Coordinates of N, CA and C in Angstrom, one line a residue:
M270 N 10.5 -0.1 4.9 CA 11.5 0.3 5.9 C 11.0 0.0 7.3
Y271 N 9.7 0.2 7.5 CA 9.1 0.0 8.8 C 7.6 0.0 8.7
F272 N 6.9 -0.8 9.6 CA 5.5 -0.8 9.7 C 5.2 -0.3 11.1
S273 N 4.1 0.4 11.3 CA 3.7 0.8 12.6 C 2.2 1.0 12.7
R274 N 1.7 0.9 13.9 CA 0.3 1.2 14.1 C 0.1 2.7 14.4
S275 N 1.2 3.4 14.5 CA 1.2 4.8 14.8 C 1.6 5.6 13.5
I276 N 1.3 6.8 13.5 CA 1.6 7.7 12.4 C 3.2 7.8 12.3
I277 N 3.8 7.5 11.2 CA 5.2 7.7 11.0 C 5.4 8.3 9.7
P278 N 6.4 9.2 9.5 CA 7.3 9.6 10.6 C 6.7 10.7 11.4
Y279 N 7.3 10.9 12.6 CA 6.9 12.0 13.5 C 7.5 13.2 12.9
I280 N 6.7 14.3 12.7 CA 7.3 15.5 12.1 C 7.7 16.4 13.2
R281 N 8.9 16.4 13.5 CA 9.5 17.2 14.6 C 9.4 18.7 14.3
G282 N 9.0 19.5 15.3 CA 9.0 20.9 15.2 C 7.7 21.5 14.5
K283 N 6.8 20.6 14.2 CA 5.5 21.0 13.6 C 4.4 20.6 14.4
K284 N 3.3 21.4 14.4 CA 2.1 21.1 15.1 C 1.4 19.9 14.3
Y285 N 0.7 19.1 15.0 CA 0.1 17.9 14.4 C -0.8 18.3 13.2
D286 N -1.5 19.4 13.3 CA -2.4 19.8 12.1 C -1.6 20.4 11.0
E287 N -0.3 20.5 11.1 CA 0.5 20.9 10.0 C 1.2 19.8 9.3
W288 N 1.2 18.6 9.8 CA 1.9 17.4 9.3 C 1.6 17.2 7.8
L289 N 0.4 17.2 7.4 CA 0.1 16.8 6.0 C 0.6 17.8 5.0
H290 N 1.0 19.0 5.5 CA 1.5 20.0 4.6 C 3.1 19.9 4.5
N291 N 3.6 19.0 5.3 CA 5.1 18.8 5.4 C 5.6 17.4 5.0
H292 N 4.7 16.5 4.7 CA 5.1 15.1 4.4 C 4.0 14.4 3.7
V293 N 4.3 13.4 2.9 CA 3.2 12.5 2.4 C 3.1 11.3 3.3
F294 N 1.9 11.0 3.7 CA 1.7 9.8 4.6 C 0.8 8.8 3.8
Y295 N 1.1 7.5 4.1 CA 0.4 6.4 3.4 C -0.4 5.6 4.4
K296 N -1.5 5.0 3.9 CA -2.3 4.1 4.7 C -1.9 2.7 4.2
H297 N -1.7 1.8 5.1 CA -1.2 0.4 4.7 C -2.4 -0.5 4.7
I298 N -2.6 -1.2 3.6 CA -3.4 -2.4 3.5 C -2.6 -3.5 3.0
G299 N -2.5 -4.6 3.7 CA -1.6 -5.7 3.4 C -2.3 -6.8 2.7
L300 N -1.7 -7.2 1.5 CA -2.2 -8.4 0.8 C -0.8 -9.1 0.5
Y301 N -0.7 -10.3 1.1 CA 0.6 -10.9 1.1 C 0.6 -12.2 0.2
G302 N 1.6 -12.4 -0.5 CA 1.8 -13.6 -1.3 C 3.2 -14.1 -0.9
Y303 N 3.3 -15.4 -0.8 CA 4.6 -16.0 -0.3 C 5.0 -17.2 -1.2
R304 N 6.3 -17.4 -1.4 CA 6.8 -18.6 -1.9 C 6.6 -19.7 -0.8
A305 N 6.3 -20.9 -1.1 CA 6.1 -21.9 -0.1 C 7.3 -22.0 0.9
E306 N 8.5 -22.0 0.4 CA 9.7 -22.2 1.2 C 9.8 -21.0 2.1
T307 N 9.6 -19.8 1.6 CA 9.7 -18.6 2.5 C 8.6 -18.6 3.6
L308 N 7.4 -19.0 3.2 CA 6.4 -19.1 4.3 C 6.8 -20.1 5.4
K309 N 7.4 -21.2 5.0 CA 7.8 -22.2 6.0 C 8.9 -21.6 6.9
Q310 N 9.8 -20.8 6.3 CA 10.9 -20.2 7.1 C 10.3 -19.1 8.0
I311 N 9.5 -18.2 7.6 CA 9.1 -17.1 8.5 C 8.2 -17.6 9.6
T312 N 7.4 -18.7 9.4 CA 6.6 -19.2 10.4 C 7.4 -19.8 11.6
H313 N 8.6 -20.1 11.3 CA 9.5 -20.7 12.3 C 10.4 -19.7 13.0
L314 N 10.3 -18.4 12.6 CA 11.1 -17.4 13.3 C 10.5 -17.0 14.6
P315 N 11.3 -16.8 15.6 CA 10.8 -16.3 16.9 C 10.3 -14.9 16.8
Q316 N 9.3 -14.6 17.6 CA 8.8 -13.2 17.6 C 10.0 -12.2 17.9
S317 N 10.0 -11.1 17.2 CA 11.1 -10.1 17.4 C 10.7 -9.0 18.4
P318 N 11.6 -8.3 18.9 CA 11.3 -7.2 19.8 C 10.3 -6.2 19.2
L319 N 10.6 -5.8 18.0 CA 9.7 -4.8 17.3 C 8.3 -5.4 17.1
E320 N 8.2 -6.6 16.7 CA 6.9 -7.3 16.5 C 6.1 -7.3 17.8
L321 N 6.8 -7.6 18.9 CA 6.1 -7.6 20.2 C 5.7 -6.2 20.6
A322 N 6.5 -5.2 20.3 CA 6.1 -3.9 20.7 C 4.9 -3.4 19.9
E323 N 4.8 -3.7 18.6 CA 3.8 -3.1 17.7 C 2.7 -4.1 17.4
N324 N 2.9 -5.4 17.7 CA 2.0 -6.5 17.3 C 1.8 -6.6 15.8
L325 N 2.9 -6.5 15.1 CA 2.9 -6.5 13.6 C 3.9 -7.6 13.2
E326 N 3.4 -8.7 12.6 CA 4.3 -9.8 12.3 C 5.3 -9.4 11.1
Q327 N 4.9 -8.4 10.4 CA 5.8 -7.9 9.3 C 7.2 -7.4 9.8
L328 N 7.2 -6.9 11.0 CA 8.4 -6.4 11.6 C 9.3 -7.6 11.9
R329 N 8.8 -8.8 12.3 CA 9.6 -10.0 12.5 C 10.4 -10.3 11.2
W330 N 9.7 -10.2 10.1 CA 10.3 -10.5 8.8 C 11.4 -9.6 8.5
L331 N 11.1 -8.3 8.7 CA 12.1 -7.2 8.4 C 13.3 -7.4 9.3
E332 N 13.1 -7.6 10.6 CA 14.2 -7.7 11.5 C 15.1 -9.0 11.2
N333 N 14.6 -9.9 10.5 CA 15.3 -11.1 10.1 C 15.8 -11.0 8.7
G334 N 15.8 -9.9 8.1 CA 16.4 -9.7 6.8 C 15.6 -10.0 5.6
Y335 N 14.3 -10.3 5.8 CA 13.4 -10.5 4.6 C 12.9 -9.2 4.1
K336 N 12.7 -9.2 2.8 CA 12.2 -8.0 2.1 C 10.7 -8.1 1.8
I337 N 10.1 -7.0 1.9 CA 8.7 -6.9 1.6 C 8.5 -5.8 0.5
K338 N 8.0 -6.2 -0.6 CA 7.7 -5.3 -1.7 C 6.4 -4.6 -1.5
V339 N 6.3 -3.4 -1.9 CA 5.1 -2.6 -1.7 C 4.7 -1.9 -3.0
G340 N 3.5 -1.5 -3.1 CA 3.0 -0.7 -4.2 C 2.1 0.4 -3.7
I341 N 1.8 1.3 -4.6 CA 1.0 2.5 -4.2 C -0.2 2.5 -5.1
T342 N -1.4 2.7 -4.5 CA -2.6 2.8 -5.3 C -3.4 4.0 -4.8
D343 N -4.2 4.5 -5.7 CA -5.1 5.6 -5.3 C -6.5 5.1 -5.0
L344 N -6.7 3.8 -5.1 CA -8.0 3.2 -4.7 C -8.2 3.1 -3.2
E345 N -9.4 3.5 -2.8 CA -9.7 3.4 -1.4 C -10.1 2.0 -1.0
T346 N -9.6 1.5 0.1 CA -9.9 0.1 0.5 C -10.2 0.1 2.0
I347 N -10.7 -1.1 2.4 CA -11.0 -1.3 3.8 C -10.2 -2.5 4.3
G348 N -9.6 -2.4 5.5 CA -8.9 -3.5 6.1 C -9.9 -4.5 6.7
I349 N -9.5 -5.8 6.6 CA -10.4 -6.8 7.2 C -9.6 -7.6 8.2
D350 N -9.8 -7.4 9.5 CA -9.2 -8.2 10.5 C -10.1 -9.0 11.4
T351 N -11.4 -8.7 11.3 CA -12.4 -9.3 12.2 C -13.6 -9.6 11.3
P352 N -14.5 -10.5 11.8 CA -15.8 -10.7 11.1 C -16.6 -9.4 10.9
A353 N -16.6 -8.6 11.9 CA -17.3 -7.3 11.8 C -16.7 -6.4 10.7
D354 N -15.3 -6.5 10.5 CA -14.7 -5.8 9.4 C -15.1 -6.3 8.1
M355 N -15.3 -7.7 8.0 CA -15.8 -8.3 6.8 C -17.1 -7.8 6.4
K356 N -18.0 -7.6 7.3 CA -19.3 -7.1 7.0 C -19.2 -5.7 6.5
L357 N -18.4 -4.9 7.1 CA -18.2 -3.5 6.6 C -17.6 -3.5 5.2
A358 N -16.7 -4.4 4.9 CA -16.1 -4.5 3.6 C -17.1 -4.9 2.5
I359 N -18.0 -5.8 2.9 CA -19.0 -6.2 1.9 C -19.9 -5.0 1.6
E360 N -20.3 -4.3 2.6 CA -21.2 -3.1 2.4 C -20.4 -2.1 1.6
F361 N -19.2 -1.9 1.8 CA -18.3 -1.0 1.1 C -18.3 -1.4 -0.4
L362 N -18.1 -2.6 -0.7 CA -18.0 -3.1 -2.1 C -19.4 -3.0 -2.8
L363 N -20.4 -3.3 -2.0 CA -21.8 -3.1 -2.6 C -22.1 -1.7 -3.0
K364 N -21.6 -0.7 -2.2 CA -21.8 0.7 -2.5 C -21.0 1.1 -3.8
Q365 N -19.8 0.4 -3.9 CA -18.9 0.8 -5.1 C -19.5 0.3 -6.4
K366 N -20.4 -0.7 -6.4 CA -21.0 -1.3 -7.6 C -22.1 -0.4 -8.1
K367 N -22.7 0.5 -7.3 CA -23.8 1.3 -7.7 C -23.3 2.5 -8.5

């Protein structure tokens, strides 16, 4: 429905430390697979207002009517956006093997 860098949804009328008792929140880790034609199409779309606001390209796709399928897992993961993140992810994986 929506991607954000902020916690969503905002739980109105509740103190922040009560939010987890009033709603289920998910952490997003994106692994994307595309059909070649779809990838060609989305790379030619202009940046959208929501994408510019959040700096999340997924919002461009959603604003242009593309669907994103999601799944839920109980496995803990680490996001990799930088070379430093990659180092942390490798360390994380090495600890998981023990």
